[in-house]
Amino acid sequence: MHTRTSPTPVAVGTAQRRWVLAVTSVASLMVVLDALVVATALPAIRSDLGASVTELEWTVNAYGLSFAVLLMTAAAAGDRWGRRRVFAAGVTLFAAASLICAVAPGVAVLIAGRVLQGAGAAFVMPLALALLGAAFPAELRPKALGVFASVSGVAVPLGPLLGGAVVEGISWPWIFWINVPIGAALAYFALTRLEESHGPDPALDVPGLLLAGAGSFGVVWALVQGNSAGWTGVAVLGPLVAGLVALGAFVTWQRRAAHPMLPLHLFRSRRFAAGNAVIFFHWASALGAVFFMAQFLQEGLGYGPLAAGLGLAPWGLTTTVVPRLAGRLAGRFGERPFIMAGLGLHALAMGWIALVAGPSIGYGVIAVPLVLSGTGIAMCLPAAQSAVLTSVAPRLLGKASGAFSAMRQLGGAFGVALLVAAFSLAGSYASSAAFSAGFTAAAVGSAVLAAAGALAGSLIPRRSTKERSDV
């Protein structure tokens, strides 16, 4: 007979909290690093495997597709069968999928491996946030999330740099080999050092899982296929309409389900609803920008993989410092100023880059806006996480984490699709000048998405004790 533990915070000791913070942060670093390290390797993959621009997009979005589709399922599974147990299973799957990517003989196997990696990541990220949220009380949570975001943020400078060094010094498959021993170690420490916790529901919401998965799949599939198949074709409109219908049915079902996987009353909180909108636009802008910036340094400016990684380092170095500071201050001043200032700064920086981008520019021309962009992205992330995770009761942390992570991944797929569309309308891979023209359009798109996120952030009120207790 299954014995459930309490859905209240379980790790109250300082040593236990440190283990939770360390394991979840490193796991997040591994997952985010994998999304970014591929960006620098895209030209090498295109050359080695003969991949088209559409297949390159799939190496990014196949990961995001399965990630987005399975996030809510993963959060529900963690609540039902144990967050630690499901988290460890996700880390193990991620490591095994990385092995498949490393030995892939062709682009089709690589994309299949990326699908499995995304599935593993889906069972890591929401459970990492849920384990972290359960271990730290509400008053300590913003600071812990700042540390969590800082460690994850190391992936931003390290990802392109590591990718460039590995591609140039060894070969691109080694960007995946590195995940295998790290994943094995994380799974071991998760099972031996972390306490188990569960959510409040005794049963899975199977109809909700199916509807949420089908809806997410249809929408993300359409976003990924739209640029290559045509936005008005049946192959795109069909899945898009079916996905939207499924998501509408999901919302309807959640209103009457005995044990809903996403209680809709959470969205009555402006902080919860606006925080999820913020992370959608935040990651849409950031991931789309990373996707093209790494290629711009190589295709537009003629850098090698390692030089491109070094060129992106200043962009991400701020993410190792800023999130921790922003997380600490968000608990004192509220999340709204950090979200609005952060995304506003990122939007300004991407607009600046769009104005100066060209095949003959020197690196110094884009160095300052890169630092400003990285600072803005890093400032927003822990504040958005805090807005969502401190607006719900501890028993609902798993569901809130699943919703937050799902919105982030849906935003990433949307952002890459939108920026690829902008790039394709204005430029191509035919020459450095043609690529620079497309990159300029993509940078403008990134700035617009960031501005939309800042607008959503303006709706977040200050946190109050009464609001936390009401949800």
Short mmCIF file of C-alpha atoms in Angstrom, two decimals:
data_model
loop_
_atom_site.label_atom_id
_atom_site.label_comp_id
_atom_site.label_asym_id
_atom_site.label_seq_id
_atom_site.Cartn_x
_atom_site.Cartn_y
_atom_site.Cartn_z
CA MET A 1 0.00 0.00 0.00
CA HIS A 2 1.35 3.41 -1.03
CA THR A 3 2.08 5.70 1.89
CA ARG A 4 1.95 9.40 1.08
CA THR A 5 4.02 11.97 2.83
CA SER A 6 2.78 15.39 3.73
CA PRO A 7 2.56 17.96 0.90
CA THR A 8 3.99 20.59 3.26
CA PRO A 9 7.70 21.57 3.21
CA VAL A 10 9.81 18.61 4.26
CA ALA A 11 13.40 19.83 4.41
CA VAL A 12 13.75 22.21 7.32
CA GLY A 13 17.42 21.73 8.25
CA THR A 14 20.13 23.92 6.78
CA ALA A 15 22.20 20.96 5.58
CA GLN A 16 19.21 19.37 3.86
CA ARG A 17 18.30 22.64 2.16
CA ARG A 18 21.84 22.95 0.86
CA TRP A 19 21.65 19.49 -0.69
CA VAL A 20 18.30 20.33 -2.31
CA LEU A 21 19.66 23.61 -3.65
CA ALA A 22 22.85 22.00 -4.95
CA VAL A 23 21.23 19.01 -6.69
CA THR A 24 18.34 20.95 -8.24
CA SER A 25 20.59 23.83 -9.35
CA VAL A 26 23.15 21.58 -11.04
CA ALA A 27 20.35 19.62 -12.74
CA SER A 28 18.89 22.87 -14.03
CA LEU A 29 22.35 23.93 -15.20
CA MET A 30 22.70 20.69 -17.16
CA VAL A 31 19.31 21.08 -18.83
CA VAL A 32 19.74 24.76 -19.73
CA LEU A 33 23.35 24.21 -20.77
CA ASP A 34 22.25 21.56 -23.24
CA ALA A 35 19.75 23.93 -24.83
CA LEU A 36 22.44 26.59 -25.29
CA VAL A 37 25.54 24.54 -26.07
CA VAL A 38 23.84 23.27 -29.23
CA ALA A 39 23.54 26.83 -30.57
CA THR A 40 27.30 27.19 -31.14
CA ALA A 41 27.47 23.70 -32.66
CA LEU A 42 24.72 24.30 -35.24
CA PRO A 43 27.07 25.26 -38.11
CA ALA A 44 29.26 22.20 -37.42
CA ILE A 45 26.20 19.94 -37.29
CA ARG A 46 24.93 21.47 -40.54
CA SER A 47 28.28 20.79 -42.22
CA ASP A 48 28.91 17.33 -40.76
CA LEU A 49 25.42 15.87 -41.15
CA GLY A 50 24.28 17.91 -44.14
CA ALA A 51 21.37 19.39 -42.20
CA SER A 52 19.08 22.01 -43.73
CA VAL A 53 17.98 25.15 -41.87
CA THR A 54 14.69 23.39 -41.13
CA GLU A 55 16.53 20.40 -39.66
CA LEU A 56 18.71 22.76 -37.63
CA GLU A 57 15.56 24.34 -36.25
CA TRP A 58 14.32 20.85 -35.39
CA THR A 59 17.48 20.07 -33.41
CA VAL A 60 16.45 22.97 -31.18
CA ASN A 61 12.68 22.63 -31.29
CA ALA A 62 12.46 18.83 -31.06
CA TYR A 63 13.92 19.29 -27.61
CA GLY A 64 11.47 22.08 -26.80
CA LEU A 65 8.50 20.18 -28.26
CA SER A 66 8.72 17.12 -26.03
CA PHE A 67 9.80 19.35 -23.15
CA ALA A 68 6.67 21.49 -23.46
CA VAL A 69 4.26 18.62 -24.09
CA LEU A 70 5.34 16.57 -21.06
CA LEU A 71 5.88 19.27 -18.42
CA MET A 72 2.39 19.16 -16.94
CA THR A 73 2.47 15.36 -17.01
CA ALA A 74 5.80 15.37 -15.19
CA ALA A 75 4.56 17.75 -12.50
CA ALA A 76 1.45 15.60 -11.95
CA ALA A 77 3.53 12.41 -11.86
CA GLY A 78 5.83 13.96 -9.26
CA ASP A 79 2.90 14.96 -7.07
CA ARG A 80 1.46 11.45 -7.31
CA TRP A 81 4.51 9.14 -7.16
CA GLY A 82 7.05 11.36 -5.45
CA ARG A 83 8.92 14.42 -6.65
CA ARG A 84 12.36 13.06 -5.80
CA ARG A 85 11.67 9.73 -7.54
CA VAL A 86 10.34 11.32 -10.73
CA PHE A 87 13.14 13.91 -10.71
CA ALA A 88 15.76 11.12 -10.57
CA ALA A 89 14.02 9.25 -13.39
CA GLY A 90 14.07 12.40 -15.52
CA VAL A 91 17.79 12.94 -14.93
CA THR A 92 18.48 9.31 -15.89
CA LEU A 93 16.44 9.60 -19.10
CA PHE A 94 18.21 12.85 -19.98
CA ALA A 95 21.62 11.20 -19.62
CA ALA A 96 20.58 8.18 -21.71
CA ALA A 97 19.18 10.43 -24.45
CA SER A 98 22.42 12.42 -24.46
CA LEU A 99 24.26 9.18 -25.19
CA ILE A 100 21.99 8.62 -28.23
CA CYS A 101 22.71 12.15 -29.49
CA ALA A 102 26.46 11.62 -29.04
CA VAL A 103 26.56 8.51 -31.24
CA ALA A 104 23.96 9.69 -33.79
CA PRO A 105 25.06 8.73 -37.34
CA GLY A 106 22.65 11.13 -39.01
CA VAL A 107 20.41 14.11 -38.37
CA ALA A 108 17.27 11.94 -37.97
CA VAL A 109 18.77 10.00 -35.05
CA LEU A 110 20.08 13.24 -33.57
CA ILE A 111 16.60 14.78 -33.65
CA ALA A 112 15.13 11.61 -32.11
CA GLY A 113 17.69 11.82 -29.33
CA ARG A 114 16.78 15.46 -28.80
CA VAL A 115 13.13 14.46 -28.42
CA LEU A 116 14.11 12.05 -25.64
CA GLN A 117 16.35 14.67 -24.06
CA GLY A 118 13.41 17.05 -23.97
CA ALA A 119 11.29 14.36 -22.32
CA GLY A 120 13.95 13.87 -19.66
CA ALA A 121 14.24 17.63 -19.15
CA ALA A 122 10.47 17.82 -18.70
CA PHE A 123 10.77 15.47 -15.73
CA VAL A 124 13.65 17.51 -14.27
CA MET A 125 12.77 21.20 -14.37
CA PRO A 126 9.30 21.38 -12.76
CA LEU A 127 10.31 18.81 -10.13
CA ALA A 128 13.51 20.76 -9.39
CA LEU A 129 11.44 23.88 -8.71
CA ALA A 130 8.89 21.90 -6.68
CA LEU A 131 11.60 20.24 -4.55
CA LEU A 132 13.24 23.62 -4.01
CA GLY A 133 9.94 25.28 -3.14
CA ALA A 134 9.04 22.54 -0.67
CA ALA A 135 12.43 22.78 1.05
CA PHE A 136 12.38 26.54 1.61
CA PRO A 137 9.62 28.53 3.37
CA ALA A 138 8.05 31.44 1.50
CA GLU A 139 10.23 34.07 3.16
CA LEU A 140 13.46 32.29 2.09
CA ARG A 141 12.22 31.19 -1.33
CA PRO A 142 13.13 34.33 -3.36
CA LYS A 143 16.74 34.18 -2.12
CA ALA A 144 16.97 30.44 -2.86
CA LEU A 145 15.51 31.01 -6.33
CA GLY A 146 18.14 33.69 -6.89
CA VAL A 147 20.91 31.18 -6.16
CA PHE A 148 19.12 28.58 -8.31
CA ALA A 149 18.91 31.06 -11.21
CA SER A 150 22.54 32.10 -10.76
CA VAL A 151 23.77 28.52 -11.06
CA SER A 152 21.48 27.91 -14.04
CA GLY A 153 22.68 31.20 -15.45
CA VAL A 154 26.24 29.90 -15.65
CA ALA A 155 24.96 27.98 -18.68
CA VAL A 156 24.54 31.22 -20.62
CA PRO A 157 28.24 32.12 -20.81
CA LEU A 158 29.43 28.53 -20.44
CA GLY A 159 27.10 27.04 -23.08
CA PRO A 160 28.36 28.85 -26.18
CA LEU A 161 31.94 28.86 -24.88
CA LEU A 162 31.93 25.15 -24.04
CA GLY A 163 30.20 24.37 -27.32
CA GLY A 164 32.76 26.33 -29.30
CA ALA A 165 35.72 24.81 -27.45
CA VAL A 166 34.40 21.26 -27.82
CA VAL A 167 33.44 21.66 -31.49
CA GLU A 168 36.77 23.23 -32.42
CA GLY A 169 38.99 21.17 -30.11
CA ILE A 170 37.32 17.73 -30.36
CA SER A 171 34.01 17.31 -32.22
CA TRP A 172 30.38 18.29 -31.70
CA PRO A 173 29.18 14.89 -30.27
CA TRP A 174 31.15 15.63 -27.13
CA ILE A 175 28.70 18.38 -26.17
CA PHE A 176 26.35 15.47 -25.39
CA TRP A 177 28.86 13.03 -23.89
CA ILE A 178 29.44 15.39 -20.96
CA ASN A 179 25.85 14.91 -19.74
CA VAL A 180 26.25 11.17 -19.16
CA PRO A 181 28.47 11.18 -16.03
CA ILE A 182 26.81 14.33 -14.66
CA GLY A 183 23.36 12.79 -15.01
CA ALA A 184 24.45 9.58 -13.29
CA ALA A 185 25.89 11.52 -10.33
CA LEU A 186 22.77 13.69 -10.00
CA ALA A 187 20.45 10.68 -9.99
CA TYR A 188 22.52 9.06 -7.23
CA PHE A 189 22.58 12.14 -5.00
CA ALA A 190 18.88 12.81 -5.57
CA LEU A 191 17.95 9.33 -4.37
CA THR A 192 20.37 9.27 -1.43
CA ARG A 193 20.43 12.88 -0.18
CA LEU A 194 16.98 14.40 -0.81
CA GLU A 195 13.77 13.85 1.13
CA GLU A 196 10.68 12.64 -0.72
CA SER A 197 7.58 14.82 -1.01
CA HIS A 198 4.19 14.49 -2.72
CA GLY A 199 1.39 16.74 -3.87
CA PRO A 200 -2.14 16.75 -2.49
CA ASP A 201 -3.96 14.67 -5.13
CA PRO A 202 -4.41 10.91 -4.62
CA ALA A 203 -4.98 10.21 -8.33
CA LEU A 204 -3.76 11.40 -11.71
CA ASP A 205 -6.04 13.57 -13.82
CA VAL A 206 -5.76 11.32 -16.90
CA PRO A 207 -8.17 13.29 -19.17
CA GLY A 208 -6.35 16.48 -18.19
CA LEU A 209 -2.97 14.93 -19.00
CA LEU A 210 -4.15 13.78 -22.42
CA LEU A 211 -5.80 17.08 -23.32
CA ALA A 212 -2.86 19.20 -22.12
CA GLY A 213 -0.37 16.99 -23.97
CA ALA A 214 -2.39 16.96 -27.20
CA GLY A 215 -2.97 20.70 -27.05
CA SER A 216 0.68 21.53 -26.40
CA PHE A 217 1.81 19.15 -29.13
CA GLY A 218 -0.54 20.63 -31.73
CA VAL A 219 0.40 24.23 -31.01
CA VAL A 220 4.18 23.65 -30.80
CA TRP A 221 4.14 21.40 -33.88
CA ALA A 222 2.44 24.17 -35.87
CA LEU A 223 4.95 26.74 -34.62
CA VAL A 224 7.86 24.53 -35.62
CA GLN A 225 6.46 23.56 -39.04
CA GLY A 226 5.00 26.93 -39.99
CA ASN A 227 8.13 28.42 -41.55
CA SER A 228 8.91 25.42 -43.74
CA ALA A 229 5.42 24.15 -44.60
CA GLY A 230 3.64 27.51 -44.87
CA TRP A 231 1.43 29.07 -42.23
CA THR A 232 -1.77 28.71 -44.28
CA GLY A 233 -1.29 25.05 -45.23
CA VAL A 234 -3.34 22.20 -43.80
CA ALA A 235 -0.19 20.62 -42.31
CA VAL A 236 0.13 23.67 -40.05
CA LEU A 237 -3.41 24.98 -39.59
CA GLY A 238 -4.77 21.49 -38.85
CA PRO A 239 -2.49 20.78 -35.85
CA LEU A 240 -2.80 24.39 -34.68
CA VAL A 241 -6.60 24.35 -34.63
CA ALA A 242 -6.66 20.86 -33.10
CA GLY A 243 -4.19 21.97 -30.44
CA LEU A 244 -6.20 25.07 -29.56
CA VAL A 245 -9.41 23.01 -29.38
CA ALA A 246 -7.68 20.51 -27.08
CA LEU A 247 -6.42 23.30 -24.84
CA GLY A 248 -9.94 24.77 -24.71
CA ALA A 249 -11.28 21.35 -23.74
CA PHE A 250 -8.52 21.09 -21.12
CA VAL A 251 -9.65 24.36 -19.52
CA THR A 252 -13.28 23.19 -19.55
CA TRP A 253 -12.33 19.85 -17.99
CA GLN A 254 -10.25 21.48 -15.27
CA ARG A 255 -13.34 23.35 -14.08
CA ARG A 256 -15.12 20.09 -13.27
CA ALA A 257 -12.33 17.59 -12.57
CA ALA A 258 -12.28 16.15 -9.05
CA HIS A 259 -8.47 16.36 -8.93
CA PRO A 260 -7.42 18.93 -11.61
CA MET A 261 -3.81 18.90 -12.71
CA LEU A 262 -3.93 22.71 -12.95
CA PRO A 263 -6.46 24.30 -10.59
CA LEU A 264 -7.80 27.29 -12.51
CA HIS A 265 -8.33 29.32 -9.37
CA LEU A 266 -4.57 29.89 -9.33
CA PHE A 267 -5.03 32.32 -12.21
CA ARG A 268 -7.19 34.54 -10.02
CA SER A 269 -3.89 35.68 -8.57
CA ARG A 270 -2.53 38.47 -10.75
CA ARG A 271 0.97 37.57 -9.64
CA PHE A 272 0.57 33.96 -10.78
CA ALA A 273 -1.10 34.81 -14.10
CA ALA A 274 1.21 37.71 -14.98
CA GLY A 275 4.32 35.80 -13.87
CA ASN A 276 3.49 32.99 -16.30
CA ALA A 277 2.91 35.50 -19.11
CA VAL A 278 6.26 37.12 -18.32
CA ILE A 279 8.21 33.87 -18.55
CA PHE A 280 6.53 33.05 -21.89
CA PHE A 281 7.77 36.27 -23.49
CA HIS A 282 11.07 36.24 -21.57
CA TRP A 283 12.14 32.86 -22.92
CA ALA A 284 10.66 33.51 -26.37
CA SER A 285 12.92 36.54 -26.69
CA ALA A 286 15.99 35.05 -24.99
CA LEU A 287 16.08 31.63 -26.69
CA GLY A 288 15.34 33.16 -30.10
CA ALA A 289 18.16 35.65 -29.59
CA VAL A 290 20.64 32.92 -28.54
CA PHE A 291 19.62 30.78 -31.53
CA PHE A 292 20.64 33.53 -33.97
CA MET A 293 23.39 35.37 -32.09
CA ALA A 294 25.71 32.34 -32.04
CA GLN A 295 25.14 31.89 -35.78
CA PHE A 296 25.60 35.61 -36.51
CA LEU A 297 29.10 35.61 -35.06
CA GLN A 298 29.99 32.66 -37.32
CA GLU A 299 27.92 33.12 -40.47
CA GLY A 300 27.80 36.92 -40.39
CA LEU A 301 31.18 37.87 -38.96
CA GLY A 302 33.19 34.78 -39.92
CA TYR A 303 34.21 33.67 -36.41
CA GLY A 304 35.18 30.09 -35.64
CA PRO A 305 33.18 28.11 -33.05
CA LEU A 306 35.55 28.88 -30.16
CA ALA A 307 35.80 32.57 -31.05
CA ALA A 308 32.00 32.72 -31.26
CA GLY A 309 31.74 31.17 -27.80
CA LEU A 310 34.21 33.69 -26.41
CA GLY A 311 32.27 36.47 -28.11
CA LEU A 312 29.07 35.43 -26.36
CA ALA A 313 30.75 35.10 -22.94
CA PRO A 314 30.15 38.73 -21.86
CA TRP A 315 26.47 38.27 -22.69
CA GLY A 316 26.16 35.50 -20.17
CA LEU A 317 28.69 36.40 -17.48
CA THR A 318 26.15 38.71 -15.87
CA THR A 319 23.86 35.72 -15.29
CA THR A 320 26.27 34.34 -12.71
CA VAL A 321 25.91 37.41 -10.48
CA VAL A 322 22.71 39.32 -11.25
CA PRO A 323 20.10 36.60 -10.49
CA ARG A 324 21.35 36.06 -6.95
CA LEU A 325 21.20 39.79 -6.23
CA ALA A 326 17.81 40.17 -7.93
CA GLY A 327 16.41 37.18 -6.03
CA ARG A 328 17.50 38.63 -2.71
CA LEU A 329 16.09 42.10 -3.45
CA ALA A 330 12.85 40.84 -5.01
CA GLY A 331 11.73 39.60 -1.61
CA ARG A 332 12.17 43.14 -0.27
CA PHE A 333 10.97 45.34 -3.13
CA GLY A 334 8.71 42.99 -5.07
CA GLU A 335 9.22 41.33 -8.44
CA ARG A 336 7.66 43.94 -10.73
CA PRO A 337 10.56 46.45 -10.89
CA PHE A 338 13.10 43.72 -11.67
CA ILE A 339 10.93 42.21 -14.40
CA MET A 340 10.13 45.52 -16.07
CA ALA A 341 13.67 46.88 -15.81
CA GLY A 342 15.21 43.58 -16.90
CA LEU A 343 13.09 42.99 -19.98
CA GLY A 344 13.13 46.69 -20.83
CA LEU A 345 16.93 46.61 -20.79
CA HIS A 346 17.01 43.47 -22.92
CA ALA A 347 14.58 45.01 -25.44
CA LEU A 348 16.72 48.15 -25.66
CA ALA A 349 19.87 46.09 -26.17
CA MET A 350 18.37 43.95 -28.95
CA GLY A 351 17.10 47.08 -30.69
CA TRP A 352 20.62 48.51 -30.44
CA ILE A 353 22.09 45.35 -31.97
CA ALA A 354 19.53 45.46 -34.79
CA LEU A 355 20.64 49.01 -35.66
CA VAL A 356 24.36 48.20 -35.88
CA ALA A 357 24.43 44.58 -37.14
CA GLY A 358 26.25 44.02 -40.41
CA PRO A 359 28.93 41.78 -41.97
CA SER A 360 31.72 44.36 -41.59
CA ILE A 361 31.25 45.47 -37.98
CA GLY A 362 33.86 44.90 -35.29
CA TYR A 363 33.04 42.99 -32.13
CA GLY A 364 33.35 46.12 -30.00
CA VAL A 365 30.22 47.52 -31.64
CA ILE A 366 28.00 44.81 -30.10
CA ALA A 367 29.92 44.12 -26.86
CA VAL A 368 28.09 46.70 -24.73
CA PRO A 369 24.55 45.79 -25.85
CA LEU A 370 25.39 42.10 -25.30
CA VAL A 371 26.24 42.83 -21.66
CA LEU A 372 23.08 44.93 -21.25
CA SER A 373 20.97 42.17 -22.79
CA GLY A 374 22.45 39.50 -20.52
CA THR A 375 21.94 41.70 -17.47
CA GLY A 376 18.29 42.24 -18.34
CA ILE A 377 17.59 38.55 -18.99
CA ALA A 378 19.31 37.59 -15.73
CA MET A 379 17.43 40.23 -13.74
CA CYS A 380 14.01 39.04 -14.90
CA LEU A 381 14.25 35.27 -14.44
CA PRO A 382 14.40 34.87 -10.62
CA ALA A 383 11.78 37.61 -10.22
CA ALA A 384 9.37 35.79 -12.55
CA GLN A 385 9.99 32.50 -10.74
CA SER A 386 9.40 34.18 -7.40
CA ALA A 387 6.17 35.80 -8.58
CA VAL A 388 4.71 32.41 -9.49
CA LEU A 389 6.07 30.20 -6.71
CA THR A 390 5.34 32.58 -3.83
CA SER A 391 1.76 33.14 -4.97
CA VAL A 392 0.62 29.57 -4.23
CA ALA A 393 0.28 27.42 -1.12
CA PRO A 394 3.06 24.82 -0.54
CA ARG A 395 0.75 21.93 -1.46
CA LEU A 396 0.30 23.42 -4.97
CA LEU A 397 3.98 24.02 -5.72
CA GLY A 398 4.22 21.05 -8.09
CA LYS A 399 1.29 22.24 -10.20
CA ALA A 400 2.55 25.83 -10.20
CA SER A 401 6.05 24.67 -11.23
CA GLY A 402 4.59 22.60 -14.06
CA ALA A 403 2.57 25.54 -15.38
CA PHE A 404 5.55 27.90 -15.14
CA SER A 405 7.90 25.48 -16.91
CA ALA A 406 5.31 24.73 -19.61
CA MET A 407 4.82 28.43 -20.35
CA ARG A 408 8.59 28.87 -20.56
CA GLN A 409 9.02 26.08 -23.10
CA LEU A 410 5.99 27.10 -25.16
CA GLY A 411 7.45 30.58 -25.22
CA GLY A 412 10.82 29.25 -26.40
CA ALA A 413 9.24 27.36 -29.30
CA PHE A 414 7.13 30.40 -30.19
CA GLY A 415 10.14 32.72 -30.06
CA VAL A 416 12.39 30.56 -32.24
CA ALA A 417 9.57 30.08 -34.79
CA LEU A 418 8.79 33.80 -34.88
CA LEU A 419 12.42 34.84 -35.25
CA VAL A 420 13.10 32.19 -37.92
CA ALA A 421 10.10 33.58 -39.84
CA ALA A 422 11.49 37.11 -39.52
CA PHE A 423 14.94 35.92 -40.60
CA SER A 424 13.56 34.07 -43.63
CA LEU A 425 11.57 37.08 -44.81
CA ALA A 426 14.56 39.42 -44.69
CA GLY A 427 17.64 37.25 -45.31
CA SER A 428 19.18 33.83 -45.90
CA TYR A 429 22.38 31.77 -45.55
CA ALA A 430 23.51 32.71 -49.08
CA SER A 431 26.16 35.19 -47.89
CA SER A 432 27.29 37.03 -44.79
CA ALA A 433 25.42 40.11 -45.97
CA ALA A 434 22.23 38.13 -46.53
CA PHE A 435 22.57 36.48 -43.13
CA SER A 436 23.13 39.84 -41.43
CA ALA A 437 19.97 41.23 -43.02
CA GLY A 438 17.94 38.32 -41.67
CA PHE A 439 19.62 38.57 -38.29
CA THR A 440 18.65 42.25 -38.02
CA ALA A 441 14.99 41.33 -38.51
CA ALA A 442 15.29 38.56 -35.91
CA ALA A 443 16.85 40.99 -33.39
CA VAL A 444 13.92 43.37 -33.85
CA GLY A 445 11.54 40.47 -33.20
CA SER A 446 13.43 39.62 -30.01
CA ALA A 447 13.12 43.24 -28.83
CA VAL A 448 9.35 43.24 -29.46
CA LEU A 449 8.89 40.01 -27.49
CA ALA A 450 10.90 41.43 -24.58
CA ALA A 451 8.76 44.58 -24.56
CA ALA A 452 5.62 42.42 -24.41
CA GLY A 453 7.08 40.62 -21.39
CA ALA A 454 7.83 43.92 -19.65
CA LEU A 455 4.22 44.98 -20.25
CA ALA A 456 2.98 41.73 -18.68
CA GLY A 457 5.31 42.34 -15.74
CA SER A 458 3.68 45.72 -15.08
CA LEU A 459 0.55 43.83 -13.99
CA ILE A 460 2.29 42.09 -11.07
CA PRO A 461 1.30 43.62 -7.72
CA ARG A 462 3.38 43.52 -4.58
CA ARG A 463 3.32 40.21 -2.73
CA SER A 464 1.13 40.06 0.36
CA THR A 465 0.65 37.51 3.12
CA LYS A 466 -3.09 37.56 2.53
CA GLU A 467 -2.69 36.67 -1.16
CA ARG A 468 -0.49 33.68 -0.31
CA SER A 469 -2.95 32.37 2.21
CA ASP A 470 -5.93 32.87 -0.11
CA VAL A 471 -4.57 30.52 -2.76
#
